[in-house]
Amino acid sequence: MAQTNSVGQGTNGVADESPNMIVYRKMEDFIARMQDDKNGIPIRTVKSFLSKIPSVFSGSDIVQWMIKNLNIEDQVEALHLGTLMAAHGYFFPISDHVLTLKDDGTFYRFQESLARLQRAFARKWEFIFMQAEAQAKVDKKRDKIERKILDSQERAFWDVHRPVVSIIFLLIIIFLLLITITITSYIIQRHLLGYTEQYVEYDPFLTPSDPSNPWISDDNTIWELEASKEPGQQRVKRWAFGIDEVLKDPIGREQFLKFLESEFSSENLRFWLAVQELKKRPIREVPSRVQEIWQEFLASGAPSAINVDSKSYGKTTQNVKDPGRYAFEDAQEHIYKLMKSDSYSRFIRSSAYQELLQAKKKQHTHYHHHQSTTTTISPPPVHHHQSITTTSPPPPPPPVHHHQFPTTTSTSPPPPS
């Protein structure tokens, strides 16, 4: 490859020993020779469809010029050198921002000198600002091809001159990532601890249940209480954990429905329950049930019309044409979110729920108080003529002889035999 006389010379004529500067000055010397009016790469204006592309040259022009003027015999070496120059931003393709050299008809354009532009910016910023405003107005009138050329030029500039990632910058990024991971882990741990603390009294393996745990005893009382229509204090308290706890409890659903009826919005819960029931229907009954739900809740003039967004309504309308178990999935999800964010929170704050919770608490307290005062020793059988003292059990009966019968009316010591 041909060598130049300016290689390694600084701006003041003193040799620069920096390897990067030597490479840069070699490339700048090659670019200056490429831009020579007589012996450089031919720069021309080419015609495109209904437009012209000014000041361009092809990739094959660069390769041929390097082989001819830089004493390069291998075409691959010429492509490699041209790609290095493109990667440093000395020229760029106008069709995309991939900074590589192709030995074909792809059009390229030389990049402006960055140092010269920076000097101009330092001295004439106000003038450049005014020119930029004028250029923006002109830019709106340019055709699509010209705007594409300018866009590719700007992309090429920033692809080359992106900020260098320093060690300090990397350490800051790592530090921020560690902080983010730590905070995220802390939040997850808090959620897990909160969930455990909330449900620990409902786990019979962690907290002794009252009545006894049916898994380790033969007493099924706790299961009977959970299935009964008279929910206990723990069961009512659990409804406040979330709307899912209310919806999966039959008594909770009943109480929630009563509350919604008092607010004239029970159609939301009835629609949600109808869709849940639809998913469990035999497949032969699904089409008719889908039409029933549609007519009751979503059709025009429906007796129990629900309020859903246009997107969910449109998708549900399409699904009903081909009815299936999940035809109302989008509408059901919308109604669920509406109840969760609005109706459920009012239900938990309502006087009906608070009064029910307080009543169950009183029953629970009374039950435990009664259990604590019950003794484990059973009193003797009570007859109509017998009195029982609550302070201590009665004394044993006197010994019985052949001339004597036992008596239960007297508590005095037996006579001497």
CSV table of C-alpha atoms in Angstrom, one decimal:
chain,number,residue,atom,x,y,z
A,1,MET,CA,0.0,0.0,0.0
A,2,ALA,CA,1.3,3.4,-0.9
A,3,GLN,CA,2.8,5.5,2.0
A,4,THR,CA,2.3,9.2,2.4
A,5,ASN,CA,4.6,11.9,3.6
A,6,SER,CA,2.2,13.2,6.2
A,7,VAL,CA,2.0,10.0,8.2
A,8,GLY,CA,2.7,10.6,11.8
A,9,GLN,CA,2.9,14.4,11.6
A,10,GLY,CA,0.9,16.5,14.1
A,11,THR,CA,-0.7,19.8,13.3
A,12,ASN,CA,2.4,21.6,14.4
A,13,GLY,CA,4.8,19.4,12.4
A,14,VAL,CA,5.9,17.4,15.4
A,15,ALA,CA,5.6,13.6,15.1
A,16,ASP,CA,2.7,12.1,17.0
A,17,GLU,CA,3.6,8.7,18.5
A,18,SER,CA,0.0,7.8,19.2
A,19,PRO,CA,-0.9,4.6,17.2
A,20,ASN,CA,-4.5,5.8,16.8
A,21,MET,CA,-3.4,9.2,15.5
A,22,ILE,CA,-1.1,7.5,12.9
A,23,VAL,CA,-4.0,5.5,11.6
A,24,TYR,CA,-6.4,8.5,11.6
A,25,ARG,CA,-3.9,10.6,9.6
A,26,LYS,CA,-3.4,7.8,7.1
A,27,MET,CA,-7.1,7.5,6.6
A,28,GLU,CA,-7.5,11.3,6.4
A,29,ASP,CA,-4.8,11.5,3.8
A,30,PHE,CA,-6.6,8.8,1.7
A,31,ILE,CA,-9.9,10.6,2.0
A,32,ALA,CA,-8.2,13.9,0.9
A,33,ARG,CA,-6.9,12.1,-2.2
A,34,MET,CA,-10.3,10.5,-2.9
A,35,GLN,CA,-11.9,14.0,-2.9
A,36,ASP,CA,-9.3,15.4,-5.3
A,37,ASP,CA,-11.1,17.0,-8.2
A,38,LYS,CA,-8.7,15.6,-10.9
A,39,ASN,CA,-7.5,12.2,-9.6
A,40,GLY,CA,-10.2,11.5,-6.9
A,41,ILE,CA,-13.3,9.3,-7.0
A,42,PRO,CA,-15.8,10.6,-9.5
A,43,ILE,CA,-18.6,12.3,-7.6
A,44,ARG,CA,-21.9,12.7,-9.6
A,45,THR,CA,-25.6,13.3,-9.4
A,46,VAL,CA,-27.7,10.3,-10.2
A,47,LYS,CA,-31.3,10.2,-11.2
A,48,SER,CA,-33.9,8.3,-9.2
A,49,PHE,CA,-37.6,7.9,-9.8
A,50,LEU,CA,-38.9,11.5,-10.0
A,51,SER,CA,-35.9,12.9,-8.2
A,52,LYS,CA,-32.1,13.3,-8.2
A,53,ILE,CA,-29.5,12.2,-5.7
A,54,PRO,CA,-26.6,14.7,-5.6
A,55,SER,CA,-23.0,14.3,-4.7
A,56,VAL,CA,-22.7,10.5,-4.5
A,57,PHE,CA,-20.4,7.7,-5.7
A,58,SER,CA,-20.8,3.9,-5.7
A,59,GLY,CA,-19.1,1.3,-3.6
A,60,SER,CA,-17.5,-0.2,-6.7
A,61,ASP,CA,-16.0,3.2,-7.5
A,62,ILE,CA,-14.2,3.2,-4.1
A,63,VAL,CA,-12.8,-0.3,-4.6
A,64,GLN,CA,-11.5,0.4,-8.1
A,65,TRP,CA,-9.9,3.7,-7.0
A,66,MET,CA,-8.1,2.0,-4.1
A,67,ILE,CA,-6.8,-0.8,-6.3
A,68,LYS,CA,-5.6,1.7,-8.8
A,69,ASN,CA,-4.1,4.5,-6.5
A,70,LEU,CA,-3.1,2.7,-3.3
A,71,ASN,CA,-1.2,-0.2,-5.0
A,72,ILE,CA,-3.7,-2.8,-3.6
A,73,GLU,CA,-3.8,-6.0,-5.6
A,74,ASP,CA,-6.4,-7.9,-3.6
A,75,GLN,CA,-10.0,-6.8,-3.8
A,76,VAL,CA,-10.7,-8.2,-0.3
A,77,GLU,CA,-8.0,-6.0,1.1
A,78,ALA,CA,-9.6,-3.0,-0.6
A,79,LEU,CA,-13.0,-3.8,0.8
A,80,HIS,CA,-11.5,-4.2,4.3
A,81,LEU,CA,-9.8,-0.8,4.2
A,82,GLY,CA,-13.0,0.8,2.8
A,83,THR,CA,-15.1,-0.7,5.6
A,84,LEU,CA,-12.6,0.6,8.2
A,85,MET,CA,-13.0,4.1,6.7
A,86,ALA,CA,-16.8,3.8,6.6
A,87,ALA,CA,-16.8,2.6,10.3
A,88,HIS,CA,-14.9,5.7,11.2
A,89,GLY,CA,-17.5,7.9,9.4
A,90,TYR,CA,-15.4,9.2,6.6
A,91,PHE,CA,-18.2,8.2,4.1
A,92,PHE,CA,-21.6,6.5,4.6
A,93,PRO,CA,-24.3,4.8,2.6
A,94,ILE,CA,-27.3,6.9,1.8
A,95,SER,CA,-29.8,4.0,1.8
A,96,ASP,CA,-29.2,2.7,5.3
A,97,HIS,CA,-26.9,3.4,8.4
A,98,VAL,CA,-24.9,0.1,8.2
A,99,LEU,CA,-21.4,1.4,8.0
A,100,THR,CA,-19.8,-1.2,5.7
A,101,LEU,CA,-18.5,-1.0,2.2
A,102,LYS,CA,-20.1,-3.1,-0.6
A,103,ASP,CA,-18.5,-3.6,-4.0
A,104,ASP,CA,-21.7,-2.9,-5.9
A,105,GLY,CA,-23.9,0.0,-7.0
A,106,THR,CA,-24.7,1.1,-3.4
A,107,PHE,CA,-24.4,4.9,-3.3
A,108,TYR,CA,-22.2,6.6,-0.7
A,109,ARG,CA,-21.4,10.2,0.3
A,110,PHE,CA,-18.4,11.8,2.0
A,111,GLN,CA,-19.0,13.0,5.6
A,112,GLU,CA,-18.2,16.6,6.5
A,113,SER,CA,-15.1,17.3,8.6
A,114,LEU,CA,-16.1,17.1,12.2
A,115,ALA,CA,-13.3,19.4,13.4
A,116,ARG,CA,-14.3,22.1,11.0
A,117,LEU,CA,-17.9,21.8,12.0
A,118,GLN,CA,-17.0,22.0,15.7
A,119,ARG,CA,-15.0,25.2,15.2
A,120,ALA,CA,-17.8,26.7,13.3
A,121,PHE,CA,-20.3,25.8,16.1
A,122,ALA,CA,-18.1,27.4,18.7
A,123,ARG,CA,-18.1,30.8,17.0
A,124,LYS,CA,-21.4,31.1,15.3
A,125,TRP,CA,-23.9,29.3,17.4
A,126,GLU,CA,-26.6,32.0,17.1
A,127,PHE,CA,-26.2,32.1,13.4
A,128,ILE,CA,-26.4,28.3,13.2
A,129,PHE,CA,-29.6,28.3,15.3
A,130,MET,CA,-31.2,30.7,12.9
A,131,GLN,CA,-30.0,28.6,10.0
A,132,ALA,CA,-31.4,25.5,11.6
A,133,GLU,CA,-34.8,27.2,12.0
A,134,ALA,CA,-34.8,28.1,8.3
A,135,GLN,CA,-33.5,24.7,7.4
A,136,ALA,CA,-36.4,23.1,9.3
A,137,LYS,CA,-38.9,25.1,7.2
A,138,VAL,CA,-37.1,24.0,4.0
A,139,ASP,CA,-37.0,20.5,5.3
A,140,LYS,CA,-40.7,20.2,5.3
A,141,LYS,CA,-40.8,21.1,1.6
A,142,ARG,CA,-38.2,18.5,0.6
A,143,ASP,CA,-39.1,15.3,-1.1
A,144,LYS,CA,-38.9,11.9,0.5
A,145,ILE,CA,-35.5,10.9,-1.1
A,146,GLU,CA,-33.7,14.0,0.1
A,147,ARG,CA,-35.0,13.6,3.7
A,148,LYS,CA,-33.9,10.0,3.6
A,149,ILE,CA,-30.4,11.1,2.5
A,150,LEU,CA,-30.1,13.6,5.4
A,151,ASP,CA,-31.4,11.1,7.9
A,152,SER,CA,-28.9,8.5,6.9
A,153,GLN,CA,-26.1,11.1,7.1
A,154,GLU,CA,-27.1,12.0,10.7
A,155,ARG,CA,-27.4,8.3,11.7
A,156,ALA,CA,-23.9,7.6,10.3
A,157,PHE,CA,-22.5,10.5,12.3
A,158,TRP,CA,-23.8,9.3,15.6
A,159,ASP,CA,-23.0,5.7,14.8
A,160,VAL,CA,-19.3,6.8,14.6
A,161,HIS,CA,-19.2,9.4,17.3
A,162,ARG,CA,-21.2,7.8,20.0
A,163,PRO,CA,-19.8,8.5,23.5
A,164,VAL,CA,-17.1,6.1,24.7
A,165,VAL,CA,-18.1,3.8,27.5
A,166,SER,CA,-15.6,4.4,30.3
A,167,ILE,CA,-14.8,2.2,33.3
A,168,ILE,CA,-16.4,4.7,35.7
A,169,PHE,CA,-19.6,4.7,33.6
A,170,LEU,CA,-19.7,0.9,33.7
A,171,LEU,CA,-19.2,0.9,37.4
A,172,ILE,CA,-22.1,3.3,37.8
A,173,ILE,CA,-24.3,1.1,35.7
A,174,ILE,CA,-23.4,-2.0,37.7
A,175,PHE,CA,-24.0,-0.1,41.0
A,176,LEU,CA,-27.4,1.0,39.8
A,177,LEU,CA,-28.3,-2.5,38.7
A,178,LEU,CA,-27.3,-3.8,42.2
A,179,ILE,CA,-29.4,-1.2,43.9
A,180,THR,CA,-32.4,-2.2,41.6
A,181,ILE,CA,-31.9,-5.9,42.3
A,182,THR,CA,-31.7,-5.2,46.1
A,183,ILE,CA,-34.8,-3.1,46.2
A,184,THR,CA,-36.7,-5.6,44.1
A,185,SER,CA,-35.6,-8.5,46.4
A,186,TYR,CA,-36.7,-6.4,49.4
A,187,ILE,CA,-40.1,-5.7,47.9
A,188,ILE,CA,-40.6,-9.4,47.0
A,189,GLN,CA,-39.6,-10.5,50.5
A,190,ARG,CA,-42.0,-8.0,52.1
A,191,HIS,CA,-44.8,-9.3,49.9
A,192,LEU,CA,-44.0,-12.9,50.9
A,193,LEU,CA,-43.8,-12.1,54.5
A,194,GLY,CA,-47.0,-10.1,54.4
A,195,TYR,CA,-48.8,-13.0,52.7
A,196,THR,CA,-47.5,-15.5,55.2
A,197,GLU,CA,-48.5,-13.3,58.2
A,198,GLN,CA,-51.9,-12.8,56.7
A,199,TYR,CA,-52.7,-16.5,56.1
A,200,VAL,CA,-50.8,-18.1,58.9
A,201,GLU,CA,-53.8,-18.4,61.2
A,202,TYR,CA,-55.7,-20.2,58.4
A,203,ASP,CA,-53.1,-23.0,58.0
A,204,PRO,CA,-53.9,-25.8,60.5
A,205,PHE,CA,-50.3,-27.1,60.1
A,206,LEU,CA,-48.8,-23.9,61.4
A,207,THR,CA,-51.5,-22.7,63.8
A,208,PRO,CA,-53.6,-25.0,66.0
A,209,SER,CA,-57.1,-24.9,64.7
A,210,ASP,CA,-60.2,-24.6,66.9
A,211,PRO,CA,-61.9,-27.1,66.6
A,212,SER,CA,-59.1,-29.6,66.1
A,213,ASN,CA,-57.3,-30.2,62.9
A,214,PRO,CA,-59.2,-32.9,61.0
A,215,TRP,CA,-56.1,-34.1,59.2
A,216,ILE,CA,-54.6,-35.3,62.5
A,217,SER,CA,-57.8,-36.2,64.3
A,218,ASP,CA,-61.2,-37.7,63.7
A,219,ASP,CA,-63.0,-34.5,64.3
A,220,ASN,CA,-64.6,-33.0,61.1
A,221,THR,CA,-66.2,-30.1,62.9
A,222,ILE,CA,-64.0,-27.5,61.2
A,223,TRP,CA,-64.9,-28.7,57.8
A,224,GLU,CA,-68.6,-28.7,58.7
A,225,LEU,CA,-68.3,-25.1,59.9
A,226,GLU,CA,-66.6,-24.0,56.7
A,227,ALA,CA,-69.4,-25.6,54.6
A,228,SER,CA,-72.2,-24.2,56.8
A,229,LYS,CA,-74.3,-21.2,56.0
A,230,GLU,CA,-73.2,-19.5,59.2
A,231,PRO,CA,-69.7,-18.4,58.6
A,232,GLY,CA,-67.3,-18.0,61.5
A,233,GLN,CA,-65.3,-15.0,62.5
A,234,GLN,CA,-62.1,-16.2,60.6
A,235,ARG,CA,-64.1,-16.9,57.5
A,236,VAL,CA,-65.7,-13.4,57.4
A,237,LYS,CA,-62.4,-11.8,58.2
A,238,ARG,CA,-60.8,-13.5,55.2
A,239,TRP,CA,-63.2,-11.7,52.8
A,240,ALA,CA,-61.2,-8.5,53.4
A,241,PHE,CA,-58.0,-10.1,52.0
A,242,GLY,CA,-59.1,-9.7,48.4
A,243,ILE,CA,-62.1,-10.0,46.1
A,244,ASP,CA,-61.1,-13.5,45.2
A,245,GLU,CA,-61.7,-14.6,48.8
A,246,VAL,CA,-65.3,-13.2,48.5
A,247,LEU,CA,-66.0,-14.8,45.1
A,248,LYS,CA,-64.9,-18.3,46.1
A,249,ASP,CA,-66.9,-18.3,49.3
A,250,PRO,CA,-70.7,-19.1,48.7
A,251,ILE,CA,-71.7,-17.0,51.7
A,252,GLY,CA,-69.3,-14.3,50.7
A,253,ARG,CA,-70.8,-14.1,47.2
A,254,GLU,CA,-74.3,-14.0,48.7
A,255,GLN,CA,-73.4,-11.1,51.0
A,256,PHE,CA,-71.6,-9.3,48.2
A,257,LEU,CA,-74.6,-9.7,45.9
A,258,LYS,CA,-76.9,-8.2,48.6
A,259,PHE,CA,-74.6,-5.2,48.8
A,260,LEU,CA,-74.5,-4.7,45.1
A,261,GLU,CA,-78.3,-4.9,45.0
A,262,SER,CA,-78.4,-2.1,47.5
A,263,GLU,CA,-76.3,-0.1,45.0
A,264,PHE,CA,-78.3,-1.2,42.0
A,265,SER,CA,-75.3,-2.8,40.3
A,266,SER,CA,-75.9,-6.5,41.0
A,267,GLU,CA,-75.8,-7.2,37.2
A,268,ASN,CA,-72.0,-7.1,37.3
A,269,LEU,CA,-71.7,-10.0,39.7
A,270,ARG,CA,-74.5,-11.9,38.2
A,271,PHE,CA,-72.8,-11.6,34.8
A,272,TRP,CA,-69.5,-12.8,36.2
A,273,LEU,CA,-71.1,-15.8,37.9
A,274,ALA,CA,-73.0,-16.7,34.7
A,275,VAL,CA,-69.8,-16.7,32.7
A,276,GLN,CA,-68.1,-18.9,35.4
A,277,GLU,CA,-71.0,-21.3,35.2
A,278,LEU,CA,-70.9,-21.3,31.4
A,279,LYS,CA,-67.3,-22.7,31.5
A,280,LYS,CA,-68.5,-25.8,33.4
A,281,ARG,CA,-71.4,-26.5,31.1
A,282,PRO,CA,-71.5,-29.5,28.7
A,283,ILE,CA,-70.4,-28.5,25.3
A,284,ARG,CA,-73.8,-29.2,23.7
A,285,GLU,CA,-75.4,-26.7,26.1
A,286,VAL,CA,-72.9,-23.9,25.5
A,287,PRO,CA,-74.3,-22.3,22.3
A,288,SER,CA,-77.8,-21.8,23.8
A,289,ARG,CA,-76.4,-20.6,27.1
A,290,VAL,CA,-74.1,-18.1,25.3
A,291,GLN,CA,-77.2,-16.6,23.6
A,292,GLU,CA,-79.0,-16.4,26.9
A,293,ILE,CA,-76.2,-14.5,28.6
A,294,TRP,CA,-75.8,-12.2,25.6
A,295,GLN,CA,-79.5,-11.3,25.6
A,296,GLU,CA,-79.6,-10.8,29.3
A,297,PHE,CA,-76.5,-8.6,29.8
A,298,LEU,CA,-75.0,-7.4,26.5
A,299,ALA,CA,-77.6,-7.2,23.7
A,300,SER,CA,-79.3,-3.9,22.8
A,301,GLY,CA,-82.0,-3.3,25.3
A,302,ALA,CA,-80.8,-6.1,27.6
A,303,PRO,CA,-82.8,-6.2,30.9
A,304,SER,CA,-79.6,-6.3,33.0
A,305,ALA,CA,-77.2,-4.4,30.7
A,306,ILE,CA,-73.6,-4.2,31.9
A,307,ASN,CA,-71.1,-1.5,31.2
A,308,VAL,CA,-68.0,-2.7,29.2
A,309,ASP,CA,-65.5,-0.8,27.1
A,310,SER,CA,-65.8,-0.7,23.3
A,311,LYS,CA,-62.8,-3.0,22.8
A,312,SER,CA,-64.2,-5.8,25.0
A,313,TYR,CA,-67.6,-5.3,23.5
A,314,GLY,CA,-66.3,-5.6,20.0
A,315,LYS,CA,-64.3,-8.7,20.7
A,316,THR,CA,-67.2,-10.3,22.5
A,317,THR,CA,-69.5,-9.5,19.6
A,318,GLN,CA,-67.2,-11.5,17.3
A,319,ASN,CA,-66.9,-14.4,19.8
A,320,VAL,CA,-70.6,-14.8,20.1
A,321,LYS,CA,-70.8,-15.5,16.4
A,322,ASP,CA,-68.8,-18.7,17.1
A,323,PRO,CA,-70.0,-19.4,20.6
A,324,GLY,CA,-67.7,-21.2,23.0
A,325,ARG,CA,-67.1,-21.5,26.7
A,326,TYR,CA,-64.7,-18.5,26.6
A,327,ALA,CA,-66.8,-16.2,24.4
A,328,PHE,CA,-67.2,-13.7,27.2
A,329,GLU,CA,-63.6,-13.8,28.5
A,330,ASP,CA,-62.8,-10.2,27.7
A,331,ALA,CA,-66.0,-8.8,29.0
A,332,GLN,CA,-65.7,-10.9,32.2
A,333,GLU,CA,-62.2,-9.6,32.8
A,334,HIS,CA,-63.4,-6.0,32.4
A,335,ILE,CA,-66.2,-6.5,34.8
A,336,TYR,CA,-63.9,-8.3,37.3
A,337,LYS,CA,-61.5,-5.3,37.3
A,338,LEU,CA,-64.4,-2.9,37.7
A,339,MET,CA,-65.7,-4.8,40.7
A,340,LYS,CA,-62.3,-5.1,42.2
A,341,SER,CA,-61.4,-1.4,41.9
A,342,ASP,CA,-64.8,0.0,42.8
A,343,SER,CA,-67.6,-2.2,44.3
A,344,TYR,CA,-65.4,-4.5,46.4
A,345,SER,CA,-63.6,-1.7,48.3
A,346,ARG,CA,-67.0,-0.1,49.1
A,347,PHE,CA,-68.3,-3.5,50.3
A,348,ILE,CA,-65.4,-4.0,52.7
A,349,ARG,CA,-66.0,-0.5,54.1
A,350,SER,CA,-69.8,-0.9,54.3
A,351,SER,CA,-71.7,-1.0,57.5
A,352,ALA,CA,-73.2,-4.4,56.5
A,353,TYR,CA,-69.8,-6.1,56.4
A,354,GLN,CA,-68.4,-4.4,59.5
A,355,GLU,CA,-71.5,-5.3,61.5
A,356,LEU,CA,-71.3,-8.9,60.4
A,357,LEU,CA,-67.6,-9.0,61.3
A,358,GLN,CA,-68.1,-7.5,64.7
A,359,ALA,CA,-71.0,-10.0,65.4
A,360,LYS,CA,-68.8,-12.9,64.5
A,361,LYS,CA,-66.0,-11.6,66.7
A,362,LYS,CA,-68.4,-11.5,69.6
A,363,GLN,CA,-69.5,-15.0,69.0
A,364,HIS,CA,-65.9,-16.2,68.7
A,365,THR,CA,-65.0,-14.4,72.0
A,366,HIS,CA,-68.0,-15.9,73.8
A,367,TYR,CA,-67.2,-19.4,72.5
A,368,HIS,CA,-63.6,-19.2,73.8
A,369,HIS,CA,-64.7,-17.7,77.1
A,370,HIS,CA,-67.1,-20.6,77.5
A,371,GLN,CA,-64.4,-23.1,76.6
A,372,SER,CA,-62.0,-21.7,79.1
A,373,THR,CA,-64.5,-21.9,82.0
A,374,THR,CA,-65.5,-25.5,81.3
A,375,THR,CA,-63.8,-28.0,83.7
A,376,THR,CA,-62.5,-31.3,82.6
A,377,ILE,CA,-64.0,-33.1,85.7
A,378,SER,CA,-67.7,-34.0,85.2
A,379,PRO,CA,-70.1,-33.5,88.1
A,380,PRO,CA,-72.0,-36.5,89.5
A,381,PRO,CA,-75.5,-37.0,88.2
A,382,VAL,CA,-78.1,-34.6,89.7
A,383,HIS,CA,-81.3,-35.9,91.2
A,384,HIS,CA,-84.4,-33.8,92.0
A,385,HIS,CA,-83.7,-33.9,95.7
A,386,GLN,CA,-79.9,-33.3,95.5
A,387,SER,CA,-78.0,-30.0,95.6
A,388,ILE,CA,-74.6,-29.4,94.0
A,389,THR,CA,-71.9,-26.9,95.2
A,390,THR,CA,-69.9,-25.3,92.6
A,391,THR,CA,-66.8,-24.8,94.7
A,392,SER,CA,-65.8,-28.4,95.3
A,393,PRO,CA,-67.2,-31.9,94.5
A,394,PRO,CA,-69.4,-33.6,97.2
A,395,PRO,CA,-67.7,-35.8,99.8
A,396,PRO,CA,-67.8,-39.6,99.2
A,397,PRO,CA,-70.8,-41.5,100.6
A,398,PRO,CA,-70.5,-43.2,104.0
A,399,PRO,CA,-69.7,-46.9,104.1
A,400,VAL,CA,-72.7,-49.1,103.9
A,401,HIS,CA,-73.4,-51.9,106.5
A,402,HIS,CA,-76.0,-54.6,106.6
A,403,HIS,CA,-78.3,-52.5,108.8
A,404,GLN,CA,-77.7,-49.2,106.9
A,405,PHE,CA,-78.7,-47.7,103.5
A,406,PRO,CA,-76.7,-45.0,101.8
A,407,THR,CA,-78.1,-41.5,102.1
A,408,THR,CA,-77.5,-38.6,99.7
A,409,THR,CA,-79.4,-35.9,101.5
A,410,SER,CA,-77.0,-35.3,104.4
A,411,THR,CA,-73.5,-33.9,104.1
A,412,SER,CA,-72.7,-34.6,107.9
A,413,PRO,CA,-70.0,-37.1,108.8
A,414,PRO,CA,-71.3,-40.7,109.1
A,415,PRO,CA,-72.2,-42.0,112.5
A,416,PRO,CA,-69.7,-44.3,114.2
A,417,SER,CA,-70.3,-47.9,113.6
